[in-house]
Amino acid sequence: IKPFAARAKAWFEKLTLMQDVLDIWLKVQGVWQYLEPIFGSEDIMRQMPKEGALFKRQDGMWRENMVKVNEDVTVLKVVEIPNLLESYKEQHELLEQVQKGLNDYLEVKRLFFPRFFFLSNDELLEILSETKDPTRVQPHLGKCFEGIGKLQFEGDANTITAMISPEGEVVSFGGQVVQPSSMVEQWLVDVEKNMYRSMARVIDEGLEKYKSMDRPTWCLQEAGQTVITVTQMCWTADVDAALQKAAGGEKDALGKYHEQLVSDLNGIVEKVRGKLSKIERKVMGPLIVMDVHSRDVIGDMVKKNVAEPTAFDWLAQMRFYSGEGGVRVKMISTDLPYGYEYIGLQGRLVVTPLTDRCYRTLMGALQLDLGGAPEGPAGTGKTETVKDLGKATARQTVVMNCSDGLDYLAMAKFFKGLAAAGAWACFDEFNRIGLEVLSVIAQQILAIQRAVAAGVKRFIFE
């Protein structure tokens, strides 16, 4: 190498520099492309002035470099641009600060409105960048509230008076209004409170009307969720009453009630054969599913001569009771409060004996502050059963598809959301998560379960 050592060294330095420049250039370019549209929004610039200023500075340097590079794009000429590598290194540091600031900012918003934990950063930024016009948040509502497709805006979009399910069912906030402000997370908390309040109200009102009206007519006047919940509550009360009579010596009390259930079901079927609107059909569908199950359960109990309100055959059913503090859902020894999450007009699973068994196991686990893990072949309805139990008890149920790309940080974000929002989660394909990640997840779940068992309001997570 002696004769041309100087040339070889110069080439070596040039090629090393070239590689360094291209490596960091691609890194900076990736982050810049991600952040550029975010900081292009005036709202975000207003809410994050410090990060906005840093990004502006980096953006200026980036554009300056592009002008220089554009003069001659042959690679050997580009490498000779003075201070190119230093410039990119500085930009990379700036962008890291901006990203850290951005993540902290999103964390604050998530802690204020915990349902944001279930959204990706991009989805959350889309919501937060629409502060001027609250109606622009509508398309993203479904990601936070499964049952709310739209909100009903009155006036110049400055008051919200009702929620509308994706299927088009309207449930009003009963005279209460939400006033959207530029803080999206604040008025979404109000929407959530009003959703719970409205569901409690319409269920109570529905229960009052049910006793004095003809059943098929009543069904068509109420919200779908009210119809299911109130009929289940009345069914529970009626069976309890019939079993009391049977215990008192009236042998055929349950048999008589079974006949009434059959005629109730026939009345609904009659209605379905007539002319109904699309929404009315969606209300009637789940009702028939539940009515058939109620009829079969009682038919079964009549065959077994059950005549005690405390008989296991009756206690093993999912029963709904109305009380002072709202509706309670009971099954064997588990007693849970009804969640009042609005689910709209989603269909319900046909309840088979196996579904009932899964419910009993999962409800038993909930009483012990644990989770459940249904297993079985693909496509047998494990996820759907968990979602349906969520609908029955009116809880927000988030389904997360686990892939091998999940790291413990993403899971921590998700668990924080579950703990703060009080939601249920269903982790699909849980076994795909890498082993080293699973061991961390076990610790995370343990921390939450211990806190739940201890009944504390706050706990240290991670």
Short mmCIF file of C-alpha atoms in Angstrom, two decimals:
data_model
loop_
_atom_site.label_atom_id
_atom_site.label_comp_id
_atom_site.label_asym_id
_atom_site.label_seq_id
_atom_site.Cartn_x
_atom_site.Cartn_y
_atom_site.Cartn_z
CA ILE A 1 0.00 0.00 0.00
CA LYS A 2 3.12 2.22 0.46
CA PRO A 3 3.05 3.92 -3.01
CA PHE A 4 -0.59 5.02 -2.78
CA ALA A 5 -1.14 5.03 1.00
CA ALA A 6 -2.25 8.67 1.04
CA ARG A 7 -4.90 8.08 -1.65
CA ALA A 8 -6.16 4.91 0.05
CA LYS A 9 -6.45 6.73 3.38
CA ALA A 10 -8.33 9.62 1.77
CA TRP A 11 -10.76 7.19 0.12
CA PHE A 12 -11.20 5.28 3.36
CA GLU A 13 -12.04 8.50 5.23
CA LYS A 14 -14.40 9.59 2.46
CA LEU A 15 -16.27 6.25 2.42
CA THR A 16 -16.54 6.12 6.22
CA LEU A 17 -17.88 9.67 6.26
CA MET A 18 -20.31 8.78 3.49
CA GLN A 19 -21.68 5.86 5.50
CA ASP A 20 -21.97 7.94 8.69
CA VAL A 21 -23.76 10.74 6.86
CA LEU A 22 -26.23 8.42 5.16
CA ASP A 23 -27.00 6.50 8.38
CA ILE A 24 -27.85 9.57 10.44
CA TRP A 25 -29.53 11.28 7.45
CA LEU A 26 -32.05 8.44 7.18
CA LYS A 27 -32.70 8.52 10.94
CA VAL A 28 -33.32 12.27 10.94
CA GLN A 29 -35.43 12.03 7.80
CA GLY A 30 -37.69 9.35 9.33
CA VAL A 31 -38.38 11.34 12.49
CA TRP A 32 -38.76 14.60 10.55
CA GLN A 33 -41.35 13.04 8.23
CA TYR A 34 -43.32 11.82 11.28
CA LEU A 35 -43.17 15.13 13.17
CA GLU A 36 -43.58 17.56 10.26
CA PRO A 37 -47.37 17.14 9.81
CA ILE A 38 -47.86 17.18 13.62
CA PHE A 39 -46.13 20.53 14.09
CA GLY A 40 -47.75 21.78 10.89
CA SER A 41 -50.96 22.04 12.95
CA GLU A 42 -51.39 25.44 14.61
CA ASP A 43 -53.20 23.86 17.57
CA ILE A 44 -50.26 21.64 18.44
CA MET A 45 -47.83 24.58 18.06
CA ARG A 46 -49.97 26.54 20.53
CA GLN A 47 -50.14 23.71 23.02
CA MET A 48 -46.43 22.85 22.85
CA PRO A 49 -44.56 26.13 22.27
CA LYS A 50 -41.19 24.84 23.55
CA GLU A 51 -41.12 21.71 21.38
CA GLY A 52 -42.57 23.73 18.48
CA ALA A 53 -39.65 26.17 18.64
CA LEU A 54 -37.10 23.34 18.73
CA PHE A 55 -38.76 21.67 15.77
CA LYS A 56 -38.81 24.94 13.80
CA ARG A 57 -35.08 25.27 14.37
CA GLN A 58 -34.41 21.71 13.16
CA ASP A 59 -36.78 22.20 10.22
CA GLY A 60 -34.81 25.30 9.16
CA MET A 61 -31.50 23.39 9.30
CA TRP A 62 -33.05 20.49 7.36
CA ARG A 63 -34.32 22.74 4.57
CA GLU A 64 -30.97 24.57 4.40
CA ASN A 65 -29.16 21.26 3.94
CA MET A 66 -31.61 20.23 1.23
CA VAL A 67 -30.85 23.41 -0.74
CA LYS A 68 -27.11 22.70 -0.52
CA VAL A 69 -27.50 19.06 -1.51
CA ASN A 70 -29.75 19.96 -4.41
CA GLU A 71 -27.05 22.03 -6.11
CA ASP A 72 -25.19 18.85 -7.07
CA VAL A 73 -26.60 15.47 -6.06
CA THR A 74 -23.62 13.28 -6.98
CA VAL A 75 -22.60 11.48 -3.83
CA LEU A 76 -18.93 12.47 -3.79
CA LYS A 77 -19.86 16.13 -4.06
CA VAL A 78 -22.49 15.85 -1.31
CA VAL A 79 -20.00 14.33 1.12
CA GLU A 80 -17.76 17.34 0.60
CA ILE A 81 -20.43 19.81 1.83
CA PRO A 82 -18.82 21.33 4.96
CA ASN A 83 -20.31 20.38 8.36
CA LEU A 84 -23.02 18.13 6.89
CA LEU A 85 -22.47 15.33 9.43
CA GLU A 86 -22.32 17.76 12.38
CA SER A 87 -25.53 19.42 11.21
CA TYR A 88 -27.40 16.11 11.09
CA LYS A 89 -26.06 15.06 14.49
CA GLU A 90 -27.34 18.31 16.01
CA GLN A 91 -30.71 17.88 14.28
CA HIS A 92 -30.96 14.34 15.64
CA GLU A 93 -30.47 15.60 19.20
CA LEU A 94 -33.07 18.33 18.69
CA LEU A 95 -35.58 15.81 17.34
CA GLU A 96 -35.02 13.49 20.30
CA GLN A 97 -35.87 16.35 22.68
CA VAL A 98 -38.98 17.15 20.64
CA GLN A 99 -40.12 13.51 20.68
CA LYS A 100 -39.59 13.22 24.42
CA GLY A 101 -41.61 16.42 24.96
CA LEU A 102 -44.33 15.09 22.68
CA ASN A 103 -44.58 11.79 24.59
CA ASP A 104 -44.78 13.60 27.95
CA TYR A 105 -47.51 15.85 26.56
CA LEU A 106 -49.55 12.86 25.32
CA GLU A 107 -49.08 11.13 28.69
CA VAL A 108 -50.65 14.13 30.48
CA LYS A 109 -53.66 14.03 28.15
CA ARG A 110 -54.02 10.29 28.66
CA LEU A 111 -53.97 10.57 32.43
CA PHE A 112 -56.74 13.17 32.21
CA PHE A 113 -58.97 10.99 30.00
CA PRO A 114 -57.82 7.38 30.46
CA ARG A 115 -59.57 6.03 27.36
CA PHE A 116 -56.83 7.72 25.33
CA PHE A 117 -54.44 5.00 26.54
CA PHE A 118 -56.06 2.59 24.07
CA LEU A 119 -55.26 4.80 21.08
CA SER A 120 -51.97 4.94 19.22
CA ASN A 121 -49.99 8.19 19.35
CA ASP A 122 -51.02 9.01 15.78
CA GLU A 123 -54.73 8.57 16.50
CA LEU A 124 -54.45 10.63 19.68
CA LEU A 125 -52.61 13.43 17.85
CA GLU A 126 -55.33 13.48 15.19
CA ILE A 127 -57.91 14.06 17.93
CA LEU A 128 -55.84 16.68 19.75
CA SER A 129 -55.08 18.66 16.61
CA GLU A 130 -58.80 19.33 16.01
CA THR A 131 -59.42 21.70 18.93
CA LYS A 132 -61.06 24.53 16.96
CA ASP A 133 -63.96 22.53 15.56
CA PRO A 134 -65.36 19.94 17.99
CA THR A 135 -67.37 18.26 15.22
CA ARG A 136 -64.07 17.17 13.64
CA VAL A 137 -63.49 14.85 16.61
CA GLN A 138 -66.59 12.82 15.64
CA PRO A 139 -64.88 10.29 13.31
CA HIS A 140 -62.51 9.30 16.14
CA LEU A 141 -65.18 8.89 18.83
CA GLY A 142 -65.67 5.21 18.09
CA LYS A 143 -62.11 4.53 19.19
CA CYS A 144 -62.91 5.79 22.71
CA PHE A 145 -66.59 4.78 23.01
CA GLU A 146 -67.66 1.66 21.17
CA GLY A 147 -71.33 2.57 21.42
CA ILE A 148 -71.11 6.20 20.30
CA GLY A 149 -70.84 6.81 16.57
CA LYS A 150 -71.74 10.51 16.65
CA LEU A 151 -72.78 13.20 19.07
CA GLN A 152 -75.73 15.48 18.50
CA PHE A 153 -74.49 19.07 18.27
CA GLU A 154 -76.94 21.94 18.73
CA GLY A 155 -76.56 25.62 17.81
CA ASP A 156 -73.16 26.49 16.32
CA ALA A 157 -71.72 23.17 17.53
CA ASN A 158 -71.32 24.66 21.00
CA THR A 159 -73.54 22.25 22.95
CA ILE A 160 -73.89 18.48 22.82
CA THR A 161 -77.31 17.16 23.78
CA ALA A 162 -77.36 13.46 22.85
CA MET A 163 -75.30 10.48 21.73
CA ILE A 164 -76.03 8.52 18.58
CA SER A 165 -74.93 4.91 18.16
CA PRO A 166 -73.19 3.80 14.92
CA GLU A 167 -76.52 2.16 13.95
CA GLY A 168 -78.41 5.44 14.34
CA GLU A 169 -80.13 5.06 17.73
CA VAL A 170 -80.36 8.36 19.61
CA VAL A 171 -80.12 8.57 23.42
CA SER A 172 -80.51 12.08 24.78
CA PHE A 173 -78.56 13.42 27.75
CA GLY A 174 -81.89 14.21 29.42
CA GLY A 175 -81.66 17.99 29.46
CA GLN A 176 -77.97 17.94 30.50
CA VAL A 177 -75.62 19.45 27.92
CA VAL A 178 -71.89 19.16 27.31
CA GLN A 179 -70.12 22.29 26.13
CA PRO A 180 -67.09 21.47 24.01
CA SER A 181 -64.04 23.61 24.75
CA SER A 182 -60.64 23.75 23.12
CA MET A 183 -59.49 21.09 25.62
CA VAL A 184 -60.72 17.94 23.91
CA GLU A 185 -59.87 15.66 26.83
CA GLN A 186 -61.94 17.80 29.22
CA TRP A 187 -65.21 17.71 27.33
CA LEU A 188 -64.77 14.02 26.50
CA VAL A 189 -64.72 13.36 30.27
CA ASP A 190 -68.08 15.18 30.42
CA VAL A 191 -69.42 13.07 27.56
CA GLU A 192 -68.38 9.94 29.46
CA LYS A 193 -70.11 11.11 32.67
CA ASN A 194 -73.28 11.94 30.74
CA MET A 195 -73.21 8.56 29.01
CA TYR A 196 -73.25 6.76 32.38
CA ARG A 197 -75.89 9.12 33.77
CA SER A 198 -78.15 8.80 30.72
CA MET A 199 -77.95 4.99 30.66
CA ALA A 200 -78.90 4.84 34.36
CA ARG A 201 -81.79 7.22 33.67
CA VAL A 202 -83.22 5.45 30.60
CA ILE A 203 -83.00 2.06 32.34
CA ASP A 204 -84.89 3.37 35.38
CA GLU A 205 -87.52 5.03 33.18
CA GLY A 206 -87.86 1.90 31.07
CA LEU A 207 -88.43 -0.21 34.18
CA GLU A 208 -91.26 2.10 35.29
CA LYS A 209 -93.00 1.96 31.90
CA TYR A 210 -92.51 -1.80 31.47
CA LYS A 211 -94.89 -2.60 34.30
CA SER A 212 -97.77 -0.62 32.81
CA MET A 213 -97.45 -1.28 29.06
CA ASP A 214 -97.99 -4.02 26.53
CA ARG A 215 -94.58 -5.68 26.10
CA PRO A 216 -94.16 -5.63 22.28
CA THR A 217 -95.24 -1.95 22.11
CA TRP A 218 -92.90 -1.05 24.98
CA CYS A 219 -89.93 -2.66 23.22
CA LEU A 220 -90.26 -0.39 20.21
CA GLN A 221 -90.21 2.79 22.32
CA GLU A 222 -87.05 2.13 24.34
CA ALA A 223 -83.34 2.08 23.57
CA GLY A 224 -81.98 -1.37 22.69
CA GLN A 225 -79.82 -1.63 25.79
CA THR A 226 -82.75 -0.65 28.04
CA VAL A 227 -84.93 -3.35 26.46
CA ILE A 228 -82.39 -6.11 27.17
CA THR A 229 -81.49 -4.96 30.69
CA VAL A 230 -85.03 -4.22 31.88
CA THR A 231 -86.45 -7.50 30.49
CA GLN A 232 -83.63 -9.37 32.26
CA MET A 233 -84.37 -7.51 35.52
CA CYS A 234 -88.10 -8.26 35.32
CA TRP A 235 -87.40 -11.89 34.40
CA THR A 236 -85.20 -12.23 37.50
CA ALA A 237 -87.85 -10.64 39.75
CA ASP A 238 -90.65 -12.79 38.28
CA VAL A 239 -88.72 -16.06 38.63
CA ASP A 240 -87.81 -15.17 42.22
CA ALA A 241 -91.50 -14.51 42.95
CA ALA A 242 -92.59 -17.79 41.29
CA LEU A 243 -89.96 -19.76 43.25
CA GLN A 244 -91.16 -18.13 46.50
CA LYS A 245 -94.71 -19.28 45.70
CA ALA A 246 -93.43 -22.77 44.83
CA ALA A 247 -91.57 -22.93 48.15
CA GLY A 248 -94.83 -21.87 49.82
CA GLY A 249 -96.58 -24.92 48.37
CA GLU A 250 -97.96 -23.67 45.06
CA LYS A 251 -96.54 -26.50 42.99
CA ASP A 252 -97.17 -25.23 39.44
CA ALA A 253 -96.14 -21.57 39.99
CA LEU A 254 -93.00 -21.96 37.85
CA GLY A 255 -94.90 -23.93 35.21
CA LYS A 256 -97.41 -21.08 34.90
CA TYR A 257 -94.59 -18.57 34.53
CA HIS A 258 -93.03 -20.75 31.83
CA GLU A 259 -96.28 -20.58 29.86
CA GLN A 260 -96.26 -16.79 30.21
CA LEU A 261 -92.68 -16.67 28.87
CA VAL A 262 -93.71 -18.72 25.83
CA SER A 263 -96.62 -16.36 25.12
CA ASP A 264 -94.33 -13.31 25.63
CA LEU A 265 -91.89 -14.72 23.10
CA ASN A 266 -94.71 -15.45 20.63
CA GLY A 267 -95.87 -11.85 21.00
CA ILE A 268 -92.43 -10.57 20.03
CA VAL A 269 -92.18 -13.03 17.10
CA GLU A 270 -95.58 -11.79 15.91
CA LYS A 271 -94.18 -8.23 15.96
CA VAL A 272 -91.07 -9.22 14.01
CA ARG A 273 -93.18 -10.74 11.25
CA GLY A 274 -94.86 -7.38 10.72
CA LYS A 275 -93.42 -4.16 9.33
CA LEU A 276 -90.48 -2.80 11.34
CA SER A 277 -87.84 -0.20 10.63
CA LYS A 278 -84.17 -1.20 10.47
CA ILE A 279 -83.46 0.16 13.96
CA GLU A 280 -86.50 -1.60 15.45
CA ARG A 281 -85.28 -4.90 14.01
CA LYS A 282 -81.89 -4.35 15.63
CA VAL A 283 -83.64 -3.85 18.98
CA MET A 284 -85.76 -6.98 18.57
CA GLY A 285 -82.92 -9.29 17.46
CA PRO A 286 -81.00 -9.46 20.74
CA LEU A 287 -84.28 -9.46 22.69
CA ILE A 288 -85.41 -12.67 20.97
CA VAL A 289 -82.00 -14.26 21.66
CA MET A 290 -82.35 -13.44 25.37
CA ASP A 291 -86.04 -14.42 25.52
CA VAL A 292 -85.32 -17.85 24.03
CA HIS A 293 -82.59 -18.39 26.60
CA SER A 294 -84.86 -17.27 29.48
CA ARG A 295 -87.62 -19.61 28.26
CA ASP A 296 -85.24 -22.58 27.94
CA VAL A 297 -83.72 -22.02 31.40
CA ILE A 298 -87.14 -21.96 33.08
CA GLY A 299 -88.35 -24.94 31.00
CA ASP A 300 -85.32 -26.85 32.26
CA MET A 301 -86.00 -25.83 35.86
CA VAL A 302 -89.64 -26.94 35.58
CA LYS A 303 -88.46 -30.40 34.36
CA LYS A 304 -86.10 -30.67 37.32
CA ASN A 305 -88.88 -29.61 39.74
CA VAL A 306 -86.84 -26.73 41.13
CA ALA A 307 -88.91 -25.13 43.92
CA GLU A 308 -86.47 -23.09 46.00
CA PRO A 309 -85.30 -19.50 45.40
CA THR A 310 -81.88 -20.70 46.64
CA ALA A 311 -81.64 -23.73 44.32
CA PHE A 312 -78.30 -23.95 42.51
CA ASP A 313 -79.99 -24.27 39.08
CA TRP A 314 -81.37 -20.76 39.62
CA LEU A 315 -78.32 -19.23 41.33
CA ALA A 316 -76.10 -20.38 38.45
CA GLN A 317 -77.98 -18.10 36.02
CA MET A 318 -76.96 -14.53 35.29
CA ARG A 319 -79.47 -12.45 37.26
CA PHE A 320 -80.11 -8.72 37.21
CA TYR A 321 -81.42 -6.92 40.31
CA SER A 322 -82.41 -3.29 40.65
CA GLY A 323 -81.48 -1.71 43.94
CA GLU A 324 -80.68 1.60 45.58
CA GLY A 325 -77.18 1.94 44.14
CA GLY A 326 -78.25 0.97 40.62
CA VAL A 327 -78.44 -2.38 38.82
CA ARG A 328 -76.46 -5.37 40.17
CA VAL A 329 -75.49 -8.43 38.13
CA LYS A 330 -75.31 -11.67 40.10
CA MET A 331 -74.18 -15.18 39.21
CA ILE A 332 -73.61 -17.88 41.87
CA SER A 333 -71.72 -15.91 44.58
CA THR A 334 -70.44 -13.13 42.33
CA ASP A 335 -72.19 -9.77 42.67
CA LEU A 336 -71.03 -7.00 40.33
CA PRO A 337 -72.36 -3.49 39.72
CA TYR A 338 -73.74 -2.93 36.21
CA GLY A 339 -71.30 -0.76 34.23
CA TYR A 340 -73.72 1.57 32.35
CA GLU A 341 -71.39 1.70 29.32
CA TYR A 342 -73.52 2.52 26.25
CA ILE A 343 -73.25 -0.29 23.71
CA GLY A 344 -75.75 0.93 21.10
CA LEU A 345 -77.57 -1.72 19.09
CA GLN A 346 -74.89 -4.38 18.80
CA GLY A 347 -76.14 -7.95 18.46
CA ARG A 348 -75.80 -10.47 21.29
CA LEU A 349 -74.48 -14.01 21.22
CA VAL A 350 -76.88 -16.92 21.25
CA VAL A 351 -76.45 -18.32 24.75
CA THR A 352 -75.56 -22.02 24.70
CA PRO A 353 -74.89 -24.12 27.82
CA LEU A 354 -71.16 -23.74 27.05
CA THR A 355 -71.45 -19.94 26.94
CA ASP A 356 -73.14 -20.11 30.33
CA ARG A 357 -70.30 -22.21 31.68
CA CYS A 358 -67.71 -19.71 30.39
CA TYR A 359 -69.67 -16.86 32.02
CA ARG A 360 -69.79 -18.70 35.34
CA THR A 361 -66.02 -19.26 35.28
CA LEU A 362 -65.23 -15.68 34.27
CA MET A 363 -67.64 -14.20 36.81
CA GLY A 364 -66.11 -16.42 39.49
CA ALA A 365 -62.65 -15.14 38.51
CA LEU A 366 -63.86 -11.53 38.74
CA GLN A 367 -65.08 -12.11 42.27
CA LEU A 368 -61.55 -13.21 43.20
CA ASP A 369 -60.06 -10.14 41.43
CA LEU A 370 -58.49 -12.35 38.78
CA GLY A 371 -58.82 -12.69 35.03
CA GLY A 372 -59.88 -15.66 32.91
CA ALA A 373 -58.28 -17.40 29.94
CA PRO A 374 -60.68 -19.22 27.60
CA GLU A 375 -58.85 -21.66 25.36
CA GLY A 376 -59.93 -23.71 22.41
CA PRO A 377 -59.59 -24.14 18.64
CA ALA A 378 -59.59 -21.13 16.32
CA GLY A 379 -62.93 -19.57 15.48
CA THR A 380 -64.93 -21.08 18.35
CA GLY A 381 -65.86 -17.68 19.81
CA LYS A 382 -63.45 -17.17 22.72
CA THR A 383 -63.03 -13.44 22.05
CA GLU A 384 -66.71 -13.00 21.24
CA THR A 385 -67.73 -14.65 24.52
CA VAL A 386 -65.56 -12.24 26.51
CA LYS A 387 -66.95 -9.28 24.55
CA ASP A 388 -70.49 -10.51 25.09
CA LEU A 389 -69.97 -10.79 28.85
CA GLY A 390 -68.74 -7.19 28.69
CA LYS A 391 -71.96 -6.21 26.92
CA ALA A 392 -74.10 -8.11 29.41
CA THR A 393 -72.54 -6.23 32.33
CA ALA A 394 -72.16 -3.00 30.28
CA ARG A 395 -68.39 -2.58 30.59
CA GLN A 396 -66.00 -1.05 28.11
CA THR A 397 -64.18 -4.05 26.62
CA VAL A 398 -61.03 -3.41 24.62
CA VAL A 399 -59.73 -6.15 22.35
CA MET A 400 -55.99 -6.10 21.78
CA ASN A 401 -54.36 -8.33 19.20
CA CYS A 402 -50.99 -9.39 20.58
CA SER A 403 -48.19 -9.95 18.09
CA ASP A 404 -44.55 -10.81 18.61
CA GLY A 405 -43.73 -7.12 18.04
CA LEU A 406 -45.19 -6.08 21.40
CA ASP A 407 -42.74 -4.71 23.94
CA TYR A 408 -43.30 -4.20 27.65
CA LEU A 409 -43.62 -0.43 27.20
CA ALA A 410 -46.62 -0.75 24.91
CA MET A 411 -48.20 -3.18 27.36
CA ALA A 412 -47.49 -0.85 30.29
CA LYS A 413 -49.34 1.93 28.46
CA PHE A 414 -52.27 -0.42 27.91
CA PHE A 415 -52.38 -1.62 31.52
CA LYS A 416 -52.22 1.96 32.80
CA GLY A 417 -55.27 2.66 30.68
CA LEU A 418 -57.14 -0.39 31.99
CA ALA A 419 -56.42 0.51 35.60
CA ALA A 420 -57.38 4.16 35.13
CA ALA A 421 -60.44 3.69 32.91
CA GLY A 422 -61.82 0.64 34.73
CA ALA A 423 -62.17 -1.14 31.41
CA TRP A 424 -61.94 -4.85 30.64
CA ALA A 425 -59.47 -6.13 28.09
CA CYS A 426 -59.29 -9.20 25.93
CA PHE A 427 -55.79 -10.09 24.77
CA ASP A 428 -56.03 -12.12 21.60
CA GLU A 429 -53.21 -14.57 20.71
CA PHE A 430 -51.54 -13.82 24.05
CA ASN A 431 -49.17 -16.75 23.51
CA ARG A 432 -47.43 -14.96 20.62
CA ILE A 433 -45.78 -12.44 22.93
CA GLY A 434 -42.06 -13.12 23.42
CA LEU A 435 -41.02 -14.92 26.62
CA GLU A 436 -38.86 -12.13 28.01
CA VAL A 437 -41.74 -9.68 27.50
CA LEU A 438 -44.21 -12.08 29.14
CA SER A 439 -42.19 -12.21 32.35
CA VAL A 440 -42.38 -8.40 32.64
CA ILE A 441 -46.12 -8.48 31.83
CA ALA A 442 -46.62 -10.99 34.66
CA GLN A 443 -45.12 -8.45 37.06
CA GLN A 444 -47.33 -5.66 35.67
CA ILE A 445 -50.51 -7.73 36.02
CA LEU A 446 -49.52 -8.83 39.52
CA ALA A 447 -49.07 -5.20 40.61
CA ILE A 448 -52.57 -4.33 39.36
CA GLN A 449 -54.23 -7.44 40.84
CA ARG A 450 -52.67 -6.81 44.25
CA ALA A 451 -53.90 -3.21 44.17
CA VAL A 452 -57.43 -4.34 43.24
CA ALA A 453 -57.44 -6.97 45.97
CA ALA A 454 -56.26 -4.40 48.51
CA GLY A 455 -59.02 -2.04 47.34
CA VAL A 456 -56.72 0.98 47.11
CA LYS A 457 -57.50 4.08 45.04
CA ARG A 458 -53.90 4.63 43.87
CA PHE A 459 -50.90 2.32 43.55
CA ILE A 460 -47.35 2.52 42.23
CA PHE A 461 -47.17 0.98 38.77
CA GLU A 462 -43.69 0.07 37.48
#
